[in-house]
Amino acid sequence: MMVTFISQCEKKALSKTRRVLDAFANRIGDNTWQTVITDDGLLTVKKMLRRTASKNTAVSCHWVRSRSRSQFLWVVGNKRKFDIEGRVPVNTTEKEVPMDIVREKPIKGMLYANTHLQRLDHHLFAVGYIAEQLYLRYYPNDKVRATTMLIAGCLHDIGKIDPEFQAWAVKDKNKSFIAEDGQHIEEAKFNFEKHPRHNEISLALYALLDDSAIKSVNGENKKRIKHAIFWHHAKPFRPKGGFETVGDIYRTLDKNVKGKAWTCVVEKSTELIEKVCELDSEYRDTTESMLSRSVLFSVDPEKIWDVESLQVPDYKEYRPCEQLDDYRYQTRSNAVNNQLRACLITADRWVSSLSANDLASAIKHKALDDLLTEKAEQNGLIPDSNLESHIADCLRTFPRDKRGDMQSETAQKLSGNSDRVGVLAGAAGCGKTKIALEWAKLRGAKQILWVCPRVQICQGLFAELSNSDTPYLPNATIELHTGEFKCVNTYDKETDESDYFSGDIVITTIDQLLNTVISHTKADSLLNYLGAHIVFDEFHEYINMPAFSLLFAELVASRNELAGGCNALLVSATPHYLYLDELLELDKHYDVVEMPSFNPCKYQFQFFTYDENKHDERNPLYQPVESGTFVISNTAITAQKSFVQNQHSENAVLLHSKYKKSDKRELFESVYESFCRSGAKQYDVLRSGPIVQASLNITSKQMVSEVCNAENNLQRLGRLDRFGSNLDGVNKYIIAIPDTLKNKKRTGRVARFMSSTNILSSALAWHEFLLEATDEGEKVLTLPEIYSIYRDFYENLTSQKCIAEDLVAAMKKSVEVIANKASEPKVIARSKKAHNQRAKISKISMRGDSRFVQMAVCDLGGFPDVSFLEEYAYRIPISESDTVDNLTSSSELIQGYGDSSKNLLAHMHKKHHNIMGGKKSYKDFVLLNEAVDAEFPVFLSYTPNDLLAVGGEAARHSEAIYYGICDKQPIGAISIKQFNNQKD
């Protein structure tokens, strides 16, 4: 096609756009370019223009169809530089044109939505309309909830009738006020501990204006309207609590504002709603607005007493149940609340960004749909890339053989199931990454969000797709976005904050995605999630993670009924069929597509019973092993102790999660380089916690594993002869089980750990089932036969009861964690200085309540002798710009899990001021609160010289945690008591 580009850019945008356009087209004028170009080439031009776009960018593109006709295609940048046909307007005036617009100076008696002086009725209608259209963009068949969205949007800020807010909004000094969490009254003497926020007043007004006689909205959707109105802003932190009922809101408002405040607010609210209804009817050319049939227009303010006991909506509505299908209903309900809230918050932010005149003009000229499209493009809700062609190029590099044909057939089956979430059950090493990419291509993906349960899995995938010797997608933008790493294509190229989540493929952790449904700041990002193609890699790991199991189910539920299909793929070799059926409502016969393994090698399970209190050669987790063996334990402590015990007799590497940041990255890369296909083999043995069991493309010749559930067991199996090289022999998989569990006594360290992670019953059931299916280890099996045993395990009624027991326990724990940590997004007033400060740990995290910690270093190279060194694990930062090579630990561990004799925080509170100087903290919880900043870590141990100030070695805590090292590598954080016990 032949296209013409027209530039109306200004200032620095001129040179930026000219560089792009000159590279693709011929300049035929000062501001005009023309060329013949393909569709893919045109997409590339548009994408590159967007990357350099600023407020001064304005480029239009026209397709030259014939000598006499051209077709306007698109604009990048400021659309106001062109008319609706992409032409440059030439008739302009700077004089004020008489129109029904809001003036810059406030008009007495007019109600305003913000300090931009947007008329409140304009703001309410525009937010309601755009929120409704946003919802329909994703769920076009759900007209009823779209109407619910309209009503919530038109009422969301009605509480700004509050006289206090109106007096604040019109003050000249507040005109440039920019708020992170919407606009709320901010004055020196004003606080929301004694005054309701406008969203709280909006809730009280809707409760008053609602009535059981109103049948146009059912009871369930009335609850959703209340939820969206109340939670379109975060809840302010109030140390003294309060504001939990409609009565609390009403009484504090009436008490704080002089005169008959409540009566005045109610009267003005009905007048305001009438204006909004008129705007809605005029805009749609209808005789009646749906809003007018959804609220009362004549109401006695005293009726508030009838609803004063109404509780404000819970952010997450979960309760513990005994039946799994009850949790499925709850996740669906919360998912709908997420969707409505995200649309409302997004619409509110977009409308609030306009000037009062621009908003009035958009309503007058019925241009809100254009505004929606423009904002959607600017915020990446309409992905546009050459990803399909990049994937096609990638697929052509793979050999066309039987395995490749089976992979393509599997991808086609998955892509054909467009209306439901697909599940790829692929055996270890079957090429799940390639299948997922081909599925995305067949589904027309413009962007893929690749979601992983852990950072290490993200790193492995990032290396595979972009920065390995033979990357899958060398020409695509592969973005790694985790808490630790934010980079594009290589670790050296950091992502600019404005480009977060803009890559062709974004590899991220589930934690980043859950921020869309548990926080306020990133709530609008849920729409980016709904618009992209999603791959949930190793999704089985969420099932026993407290809170994640339910919140992940919410995310999956939101994919149903999306316009254009679900476009979501769940990937795992072990898909936990009961969770799929009961929580996600997916059919294992219809939604699950299996990709068999082409690994022809043979495997044999061997079962080894041992005394877990013995750490000698009779314990398979501690005994010396052959070269090429992986020893995988359920905890990092076992891996550390076994490594130290064998450090002088083995060429081994130790990997777990209890390292400081730099060591973790270096060791991860060393393990990958040593044990990947054609690896350097600089190590003979890997001793590890469960960190290596999923999605790492590494292989071993033999494996020793601590007893665990079916999912972990088979994930570990996936690292045993992963590339099928042992064609003549049999791969041995040793499963170590304590004698107490073998004798059906649920006691001991291993049993306690598995019980705490809600896998004990299912793990024992799997062990018994596997013993029988393999004739107690006599059978030699192929991988397809092993995965067939896994499927049969989920068909067995006895097994199902044990699996359900653990799953219900995991759901109950999830409800408890959500109630404590995700019950409500909160906002705390921050000083202006806080914006440039170093990032801090969130005090509320789904994975655990962690804090920065510091510890002294000990040398375990001479074990059983331990040397305490005069150094600490990392340098504490001295300025805000310092990078932090930090360590973190859970608050529970720091405080001894409730055991006062193990409480290292209390020990620090007593000793630290004497050791390091300074004043003694008022209470130990002050130290814990400060430890969200790396500059103020909790000290879990001290160097010998530092202990001299408080009595020397006698002052060392018996549970002190040190950072162990040896000649070969770091050992990581470990309690010295672990080695004292072992030495004895």
PDB file of C-alpha atoms in Angstrom, residues 168-375:
ATOM      1  CA  TRP A 168     -11.953  23.392  49.081  1.00  0.00           C
ATOM      2  CA  ALA A 169     -12.264  22.676  45.323  1.00  0.00           C
ATOM      3  CA  VAL A 170     -12.874  26.285  44.259  1.00  0.00           C
ATOM      4  CA  LYS A 171      -9.941  27.822  46.118  1.00  0.00           C
ATOM      5  CA  ASP A 172      -7.386  29.312  43.721  1.00  0.00           C
ATOM      6  CA  LYS A 173      -4.427  27.728  45.496  1.00  0.00           C
ATOM      7  CA  ASN A 174      -5.784  24.242  44.768  1.00  0.00           C
ATOM      8  CA  LYS A 175      -6.136  24.641  40.974  1.00  0.00           C
ATOM      9  CA  SER A 176      -2.929  22.775  40.211  1.00  0.00           C
ATOM     10  CA  PHE A 177      -3.541  20.131  42.842  1.00  0.00           C
ATOM     11  CA  ILE A 178      -2.584  16.645  41.620  1.00  0.00           C
ATOM     12  CA  ALA A 179      -3.640  13.683  43.737  1.00  0.00           C
ATOM     13  CA  GLU A 180      -2.343  10.143  43.638  1.00  0.00           C
ATOM     14  CA  ASP A 181      -5.604   8.670  44.886  1.00  0.00           C
ATOM     15  CA  GLY A 182      -8.169  11.039  43.366  1.00  0.00           C
ATOM     16  CA  GLN A 183      -8.989  14.431  44.782  1.00  0.00           C
ATOM     17  CA  HIS A 184      -9.866  14.694  48.438  1.00  0.00           C
ATOM     18  CA  ILE A 185      -9.790  17.653  50.779  1.00  0.00           C
ATOM     19  CA  GLU A 186      -6.177  18.394  51.727  1.00  0.00           C
ATOM     20  CA  GLU A 187      -5.641  21.260  54.139  1.00  0.00           C
ATOM     21  CA  ALA A 188      -3.341  21.688  57.079  1.00  0.00           C
ATOM     22  CA  LYS A 189      -5.985  21.424  59.799  1.00  0.00           C
ATOM     23  CA  PHE A 190      -8.253  18.994  57.955  1.00  0.00           C
ATOM     24  CA  ASN A 191      -8.126  15.221  58.331  1.00  0.00           C
ATOM     25  CA  PHE A 192     -10.385  12.298  57.523  1.00  0.00           C
ATOM     26  CA  GLU A 193     -10.254  10.784  60.989  1.00  0.00           C
ATOM     27  CA  LYS A 194     -13.223  13.002  61.875  1.00  0.00           C
ATOM     28  CA  HIS A 195     -14.770  13.585  58.462  1.00  0.00           C
ATOM     29  CA  PRO A 196     -16.030  11.146  55.808  1.00  0.00           C
ATOM     30  CA  ARG A 197     -14.453  10.991  52.365  1.00  0.00           C
ATOM     31  CA  HIS A 198     -16.623  11.736  49.356  1.00  0.00           C
ATOM     32  CA  ASN A 199     -16.880   8.061  48.333  1.00  0.00           C
ATOM     33  CA  GLU A 200     -18.218   7.269  51.808  1.00  0.00           C
ATOM     34  CA  ILE A 201     -20.823  10.032  51.505  1.00  0.00           C
ATOM     35  CA  SER A 202     -21.692   8.715  48.027  1.00  0.00           C
ATOM     36  CA  LEU A 203     -22.363   5.293  49.547  1.00  0.00           C
ATOM     37  CA  ALA A 204     -24.622   6.765  52.228  1.00  0.00           C
ATOM     38  CA  LEU A 205     -26.571   8.734  49.619  1.00  0.00           C
ATOM     39  CA  TYR A 206     -27.068   5.703  47.369  1.00  0.00           C
ATOM     40  CA  ALA A 207     -28.235   3.653  50.369  1.00  0.00           C
ATOM     41  CA  LEU A 208     -30.814   6.376  51.033  1.00  0.00           C
ATOM     42  CA  LEU A 209     -31.901   6.793  47.396  1.00  0.00           C
ATOM     43  CA  ASP A 210     -32.204   3.042  46.830  1.00  0.00           C
ATOM     44  CA  ASP A 211     -35.447   1.262  47.646  1.00  0.00           C
ATOM     45  CA  SER A 212     -36.719  -2.300  47.648  1.00  0.00           C
ATOM     46  CA  ALA A 213     -39.489  -1.193  45.296  1.00  0.00           C
ATOM     47  CA  ILE A 214     -36.930  -0.417  42.572  1.00  0.00           C
ATOM     48  CA  LYS A 215     -36.937  -3.545  40.409  1.00  0.00           C
ATOM     49  CA  SER A 216     -34.840  -2.321  37.478  1.00  0.00           C
ATOM     50  CA  VAL A 217     -31.722  -3.388  39.412  1.00  0.00           C
ATOM     51  CA  ASN A 218     -31.717  -6.680  41.300  1.00  0.00           C
ATOM     52  CA  GLY A 219     -30.403  -7.135  44.817  1.00  0.00           C
ATOM     53  CA  GLU A 220     -27.086  -8.654  43.746  1.00  0.00           C
ATOM     54  CA  ASN A 221     -26.261  -5.774  41.417  1.00  0.00           C
ATOM     55  CA  LYS A 222     -27.315  -3.206  44.025  1.00  0.00           C
ATOM     56  CA  LYS A 223     -24.607  -4.722  46.249  1.00  0.00           C
ATOM     57  CA  ARG A 224     -22.140  -4.419  43.376  1.00  0.00           C
ATOM     58  CA  ILE A 225     -23.032  -0.739  42.891  1.00  0.00           C
ATOM     59  CA  LYS A 226     -22.358  -0.083  46.573  1.00  0.00           C
ATOM     60  CA  HIS A 227     -19.039  -1.948  46.342  1.00  0.00           C
ATOM     61  CA  ALA A 228     -17.878  -0.008  43.264  1.00  0.00           C
ATOM     62  CA  ILE A 229     -18.910   3.372  44.699  1.00  0.00           C
ATOM     63  CA  PHE A 230     -17.223   2.777  48.037  1.00  0.00           C
ATOM     64  CA  TRP A 231     -14.031   1.139  46.745  1.00  0.00           C
ATOM     65  CA  HIS A 232     -13.287   3.377  43.775  1.00  0.00           C
ATOM     66  CA  HIS A 233     -10.879   4.978  46.249  1.00  0.00           C
ATOM     67  CA  ALA A 234      -8.643   3.358  48.834  1.00  0.00           C
ATOM     68  CA  LYS A 235      -9.693   3.540  52.449  1.00  0.00           C
ATOM     69  CA  PRO A 236      -7.859   6.149  54.538  1.00  0.00           C
ATOM     70  CA  PHE A 237      -5.853   4.825  57.442  1.00  0.00           C
ATOM     71  CA  ARG A 238      -7.658   5.786  60.643  1.00  0.00           C
ATOM     72  CA  PRO A 239      -5.850   4.763  63.836  1.00  0.00           C
ATOM     73  CA  LYS A 240      -9.066   4.979  65.857  1.00  0.00           C
ATOM     74  CA  GLY A 241     -11.204   3.188  63.264  1.00  0.00           C
ATOM     75  CA  GLY A 242     -14.822   4.142  62.755  1.00  0.00           C
ATOM     76  CA  PHE A 243     -16.882   4.811  59.624  1.00  0.00           C
ATOM     77  CA  GLU A 244     -17.954   1.183  59.405  1.00  0.00           C
ATOM     78  CA  THR A 245     -21.687   1.843  58.887  1.00  0.00           C
ATOM     79  CA  VAL A 246     -23.841   4.288  56.941  1.00  0.00           C
ATOM     80  CA  GLY A 247     -24.898   5.739  60.290  1.00  0.00           C
ATOM     81  CA  ASP A 248     -21.253   6.536  61.157  1.00  0.00           C
ATOM     82  CA  ILE A 249     -20.869   8.417  57.871  1.00  0.00           C
ATOM     83  CA  TYR A 250     -24.115  10.345  58.234  1.00  0.00           C
ATOM     84  CA  ARG A 251     -23.549  11.381  61.830  1.00  0.00           C
ATOM     85  CA  THR A 252     -19.982  12.639  61.369  1.00  0.00           C
ATOM     86  CA  LEU A 253     -20.967  14.646  58.286  1.00  0.00           C
ATOM     87  CA  ASP A 254     -23.930  16.224  60.028  1.00  0.00           C
ATOM     88  CA  LYS A 255     -21.848  16.957  63.115  1.00  0.00           C
ATOM     89  CA  ASN A 256     -18.894  18.565  61.309  1.00  0.00           C
ATOM     90  CA  VAL A 257     -20.795  20.827  58.904  1.00  0.00           C
ATOM     91  CA  LYS A 258     -22.788  23.696  60.340  1.00  0.00           C
ATOM     92  CA  GLY A 259     -26.458  23.983  59.442  1.00  0.00           C
ATOM     93  CA  LYS A 260     -28.716  21.222  58.197  1.00  0.00           C
ATOM     94  CA  ALA A 261     -25.896  19.613  56.240  1.00  0.00           C
ATOM     95  CA  TRP A 262     -27.493  16.226  55.652  1.00  0.00           C
ATOM     96  CA  THR A 263     -30.835  17.657  54.527  1.00  0.00           C
ATOM     97  CA  CYS A 264     -29.064  20.056  52.176  1.00  0.00           C
ATOM     98  CA  VAL A 265     -26.878  17.275  50.734  1.00  0.00           C
ATOM     99  CA  VAL A 266     -29.881  14.992  50.107  1.00  0.00           C
ATOM    100  CA  GLU A 267     -31.876  17.741  48.378  1.00  0.00           C
ATOM    101  CA  LYS A 268     -28.949  18.704  46.142  1.00  0.00           C
ATOM    102  CA  SER A 269     -28.256  15.040  45.316  1.00  0.00           C
ATOM    103  CA  THR A 270     -31.681  14.496  43.746  1.00  0.00           C
ATOM    104  CA  GLU A 271     -31.339  17.736  41.755  1.00  0.00           C
ATOM    105  CA  LEU A 272     -27.896  16.642  40.597  1.00  0.00           C
ATOM    106  CA  ILE A 273     -29.092  13.191  39.546  1.00  0.00           C
ATOM    107  CA  GLU A 274     -31.867  14.781  37.485  1.00  0.00           C
ATOM    108  CA  LYS A 275     -29.235  16.789  35.598  1.00  0.00           C
ATOM    109  CA  VAL A 276     -27.151  13.667  35.010  1.00  0.00           C
ATOM    110  CA  CYS A 277     -30.223  11.836  33.705  1.00  0.00           C
ATOM    111  CA  GLU A 278     -30.919  14.716  31.299  1.00  0.00           C
ATOM    112  CA  LEU A 279     -27.341  14.587  30.010  1.00  0.00           C
ATOM    113  CA  ASP A 280     -27.616  10.831  29.544  1.00  0.00           C
ATOM    114  CA  SER A 281     -30.921  11.058  27.660  1.00  0.00           C
ATOM    115  CA  GLU A 282     -29.695  13.877  25.401  1.00  0.00           C
ATOM    116  CA  TYR A 283     -26.434  12.125  24.645  1.00  0.00           C
ATOM    117  CA  ARG A 284     -28.159   8.842  23.692  1.00  0.00           C
ATOM    118  CA  ASP A 285     -31.237  10.486  22.093  1.00  0.00           C
ATOM    119  CA  THR A 286     -33.571   8.535  24.365  1.00  0.00           C
ATOM    120  CA  THR A 287     -36.630   9.621  26.290  1.00  0.00           C
ATOM    121  CA  GLU A 288     -35.478   8.215  29.606  1.00  0.00           C
ATOM    122  CA  SER A 289     -32.158   7.400  31.251  1.00  0.00           C
ATOM    123  CA  MET A 290     -31.698   4.026  32.907  1.00  0.00           C
ATOM    124  CA  LEU A 291     -30.411   5.947  35.910  1.00  0.00           C
ATOM    125  CA  SER A 292     -33.799   7.634  36.403  1.00  0.00           C
ATOM    126  CA  ARG A 293     -35.408   4.217  36.969  1.00  0.00           C
ATOM    127  CA  SER A 294     -32.743   3.134  39.446  1.00  0.00           C
ATOM    128  CA  VAL A 295     -33.011   5.677  42.286  1.00  0.00           C
ATOM    129  CA  LEU A 296     -35.677   7.614  44.175  1.00  0.00           C
ATOM    130  CA  PHE A 297     -36.164  11.278  43.330  1.00  0.00           C
ATOM    131  CA  SER A 298     -38.293  12.117  46.349  1.00  0.00           C
ATOM    132  CA  VAL A 299     -36.926  11.009  49.668  1.00  0.00           C
ATOM    133  CA  ASP A 300     -37.105  12.133  53.271  1.00  0.00           C
ATOM    134  CA  PRO A 301     -33.580  12.780  54.642  1.00  0.00           C
ATOM    135  CA  GLU A 302     -34.746  11.260  57.928  1.00  0.00           C
ATOM    136  CA  LYS A 303     -35.082   7.909  56.130  1.00  0.00           C
ATOM    137  CA  ILE A 304     -31.363   7.560  56.778  1.00  0.00           C
ATOM    138  CA  TRP A 305     -32.334   6.001  60.100  1.00  0.00           C
ATOM    139  CA  ASP A 306     -33.758   3.034  58.188  1.00  0.00           C
ATOM    140  CA  VAL A 307     -30.369   2.237  56.663  1.00  0.00           C
ATOM    141  CA  GLU A 308     -27.961   3.519  59.312  1.00  0.00           C
ATOM    142  CA  SER A 309     -27.005   0.000  60.392  1.00  0.00           C
ATOM    143  CA  LEU A 310     -25.933  -0.930  56.843  1.00  0.00           C
ATOM    144  CA  GLN A 311     -22.275  -2.001  56.915  1.00  0.00           C
ATOM    145  CA  VAL A 312     -19.872  -0.554  54.370  1.00  0.00           C
ATOM    146  CA  PRO A 313     -19.026  -3.221  51.756  1.00  0.00           C
ATOM    147  CA  ASP A 314     -16.196  -5.643  52.442  1.00  0.00           C
ATOM    148  CA  TYR A 315     -13.470  -5.308  49.836  1.00  0.00           C
ATOM    149  CA  LYS A 316     -13.123  -9.074  49.500  1.00  0.00           C
ATOM    150  CA  GLU A 317     -16.148 -11.181  50.351  1.00  0.00           C
ATOM    151  CA  TYR A 318     -14.780 -14.521  51.489  1.00  0.00           C
ATOM    152  CA  ARG A 319     -15.860 -16.800  54.303  1.00  0.00           C
ATOM    153  CA  PRO A 320     -14.544 -20.244  55.331  1.00  0.00           C
ATOM    154  CA  CYS A 321     -16.601 -23.152  53.964  1.00  0.00           C
ATOM    155  CA  GLU A 322     -16.468 -26.930  53.963  1.00  0.00           C
ATOM    156  CA  GLN A 323     -17.465 -27.387  50.320  1.00  0.00           C
ATOM    157  CA  LEU A 324     -15.168 -26.491  47.453  1.00  0.00           C
ATOM    158  CA  ASP A 325     -17.990 -25.311  45.176  1.00  0.00           C
ATOM    159  CA  ASP A 326     -18.798 -22.585  47.739  1.00  0.00           C
ATOM    160  CA  TYR A 327     -15.311 -21.152  47.163  1.00  0.00           C
ATOM    161  CA  ARG A 328     -15.918 -21.239  43.409  1.00  0.00           C
ATOM    162  CA  TYR A 329     -19.036 -19.090  43.825  1.00  0.00           C
ATOM    163  CA  GLN A 330     -17.136 -16.645  46.035  1.00  0.00           C
ATOM    164  CA  THR A 331     -14.254 -16.268  43.572  1.00  0.00           C
ATOM    165  CA  ARG A 332     -16.676 -15.553  40.717  1.00  0.00           C
ATOM    166  CA  SER A 333     -18.465 -12.913  42.782  1.00  0.00           C
ATOM    167  CA  ASN A 334     -15.213 -11.188  43.737  1.00  0.00           C
ATOM    168  CA  ALA A 335     -14.020 -11.361  40.133  1.00  0.00           C
ATOM    169  CA  VAL A 336     -17.066  -9.382  38.962  1.00  0.00           C
ATOM    170  CA  ASN A 337     -16.406  -6.773  41.667  1.00  0.00           C
ATOM    171  CA  ASN A 338     -12.817  -6.494  40.382  1.00  0.00           C
ATOM    172  CA  GLN A 339     -14.030  -5.920  36.823  1.00  0.00           C
ATOM    173  CA  LEU A 340     -16.579  -3.241  37.730  1.00  0.00           C
ATOM    174  CA  ARG A 341     -14.165  -1.454  40.049  1.00  0.00           C
ATOM    175  CA  ALA A 342     -11.360  -1.461  37.439  1.00  0.00           C
ATOM    176  CA  CYS A 343     -13.663   0.038  34.781  1.00  0.00           C
ATOM    177  CA  LEU A 344     -14.909   2.714  37.171  1.00  0.00           C
ATOM    178  CA  ILE A 345     -11.431   3.695  38.419  1.00  0.00           C
ATOM    179  CA  THR A 346     -10.091   3.805  34.856  1.00  0.00           C
ATOM    180  CA  ALA A 347     -12.981   5.944  33.594  1.00  0.00           C
ATOM    181  CA  ASP A 348     -12.634   8.250  36.602  1.00  0.00           C
ATOM    182  CA  ARG A 349      -8.918   8.777  35.981  1.00  0.00           C
ATOM    183  CA  TRP A 350      -9.389   9.413  32.272  1.00  0.00           C
ATOM    184  CA  VAL A 351     -12.208  11.921  32.719  1.00  0.00           C
ATOM    185  CA  SER A 352     -10.433  13.659  35.600  1.00  0.00           C
ATOM    186  CA  SER A 353      -7.391  14.258  33.366  1.00  0.00           C
ATOM    187  CA  LEU A 354      -9.415  16.550  31.063  1.00  0.00           C
ATOM    188  CA  SER A 355      -9.851  20.269  31.411  1.00  0.00           C
ATOM    189  CA  ALA A 356     -13.353  21.449  32.245  1.00  0.00           C
ATOM    190  CA  ASN A 357     -13.738  22.905  28.739  1.00  0.00           C
ATOM    191  CA  ASP A 358     -12.565  19.723  27.013  1.00  0.00           C
ATOM    192  CA  LEU A 359     -14.993  17.627  29.035  1.00  0.00           C
ATOM    193  CA  ALA A 360     -17.910  19.949  28.307  1.00  0.00           C
ATOM    194  CA  SER A 361     -17.008  19.943  24.617  1.00  0.00           C
ATOM    195  CA  ALA A 362     -16.771  16.133  24.480  1.00  0.00           C
ATOM    196  CA  ILE A 363     -20.258  15.831  25.969  1.00  0.00           C
ATOM    197  CA  LYS A 364     -21.722  18.545  23.742  1.00  0.00           C
ATOM    198  CA  HIS A 365     -20.295  17.016  20.549  1.00  0.00           C
ATOM    199  CA  LYS A 366     -20.942  13.422  21.673  1.00  0.00           C
ATOM    200  CA  ALA A 367     -17.257  12.607  21.463  1.00  0.00           C
ATOM    201  CA  LEU A 368     -16.858  10.470  24.591  1.00  0.00           C
ATOM    202  CA  ASP A 369     -16.371   7.344  22.470  1.00  0.00           C
ATOM    203  CA  ASP A 370     -13.469   9.058  20.697  1.00  0.00           C
ATOM    204  CA  LEU A 371     -12.013   9.941  24.087  1.00  0.00           C
ATOM    205  CA  LEU A 372     -12.331   6.306  25.174  1.00  0.00           C
ATOM    206  CA  THR A 373     -10.527   5.056  22.055  1.00  0.00           C
ATOM    207  CA  GLU A 374      -7.772   7.655  22.380  1.00  0.00           C
ATOM    208  CA  LYS A 375      -7.150   6.867  26.047  1.00  0.00           C
TER     209      LYS A 375
END
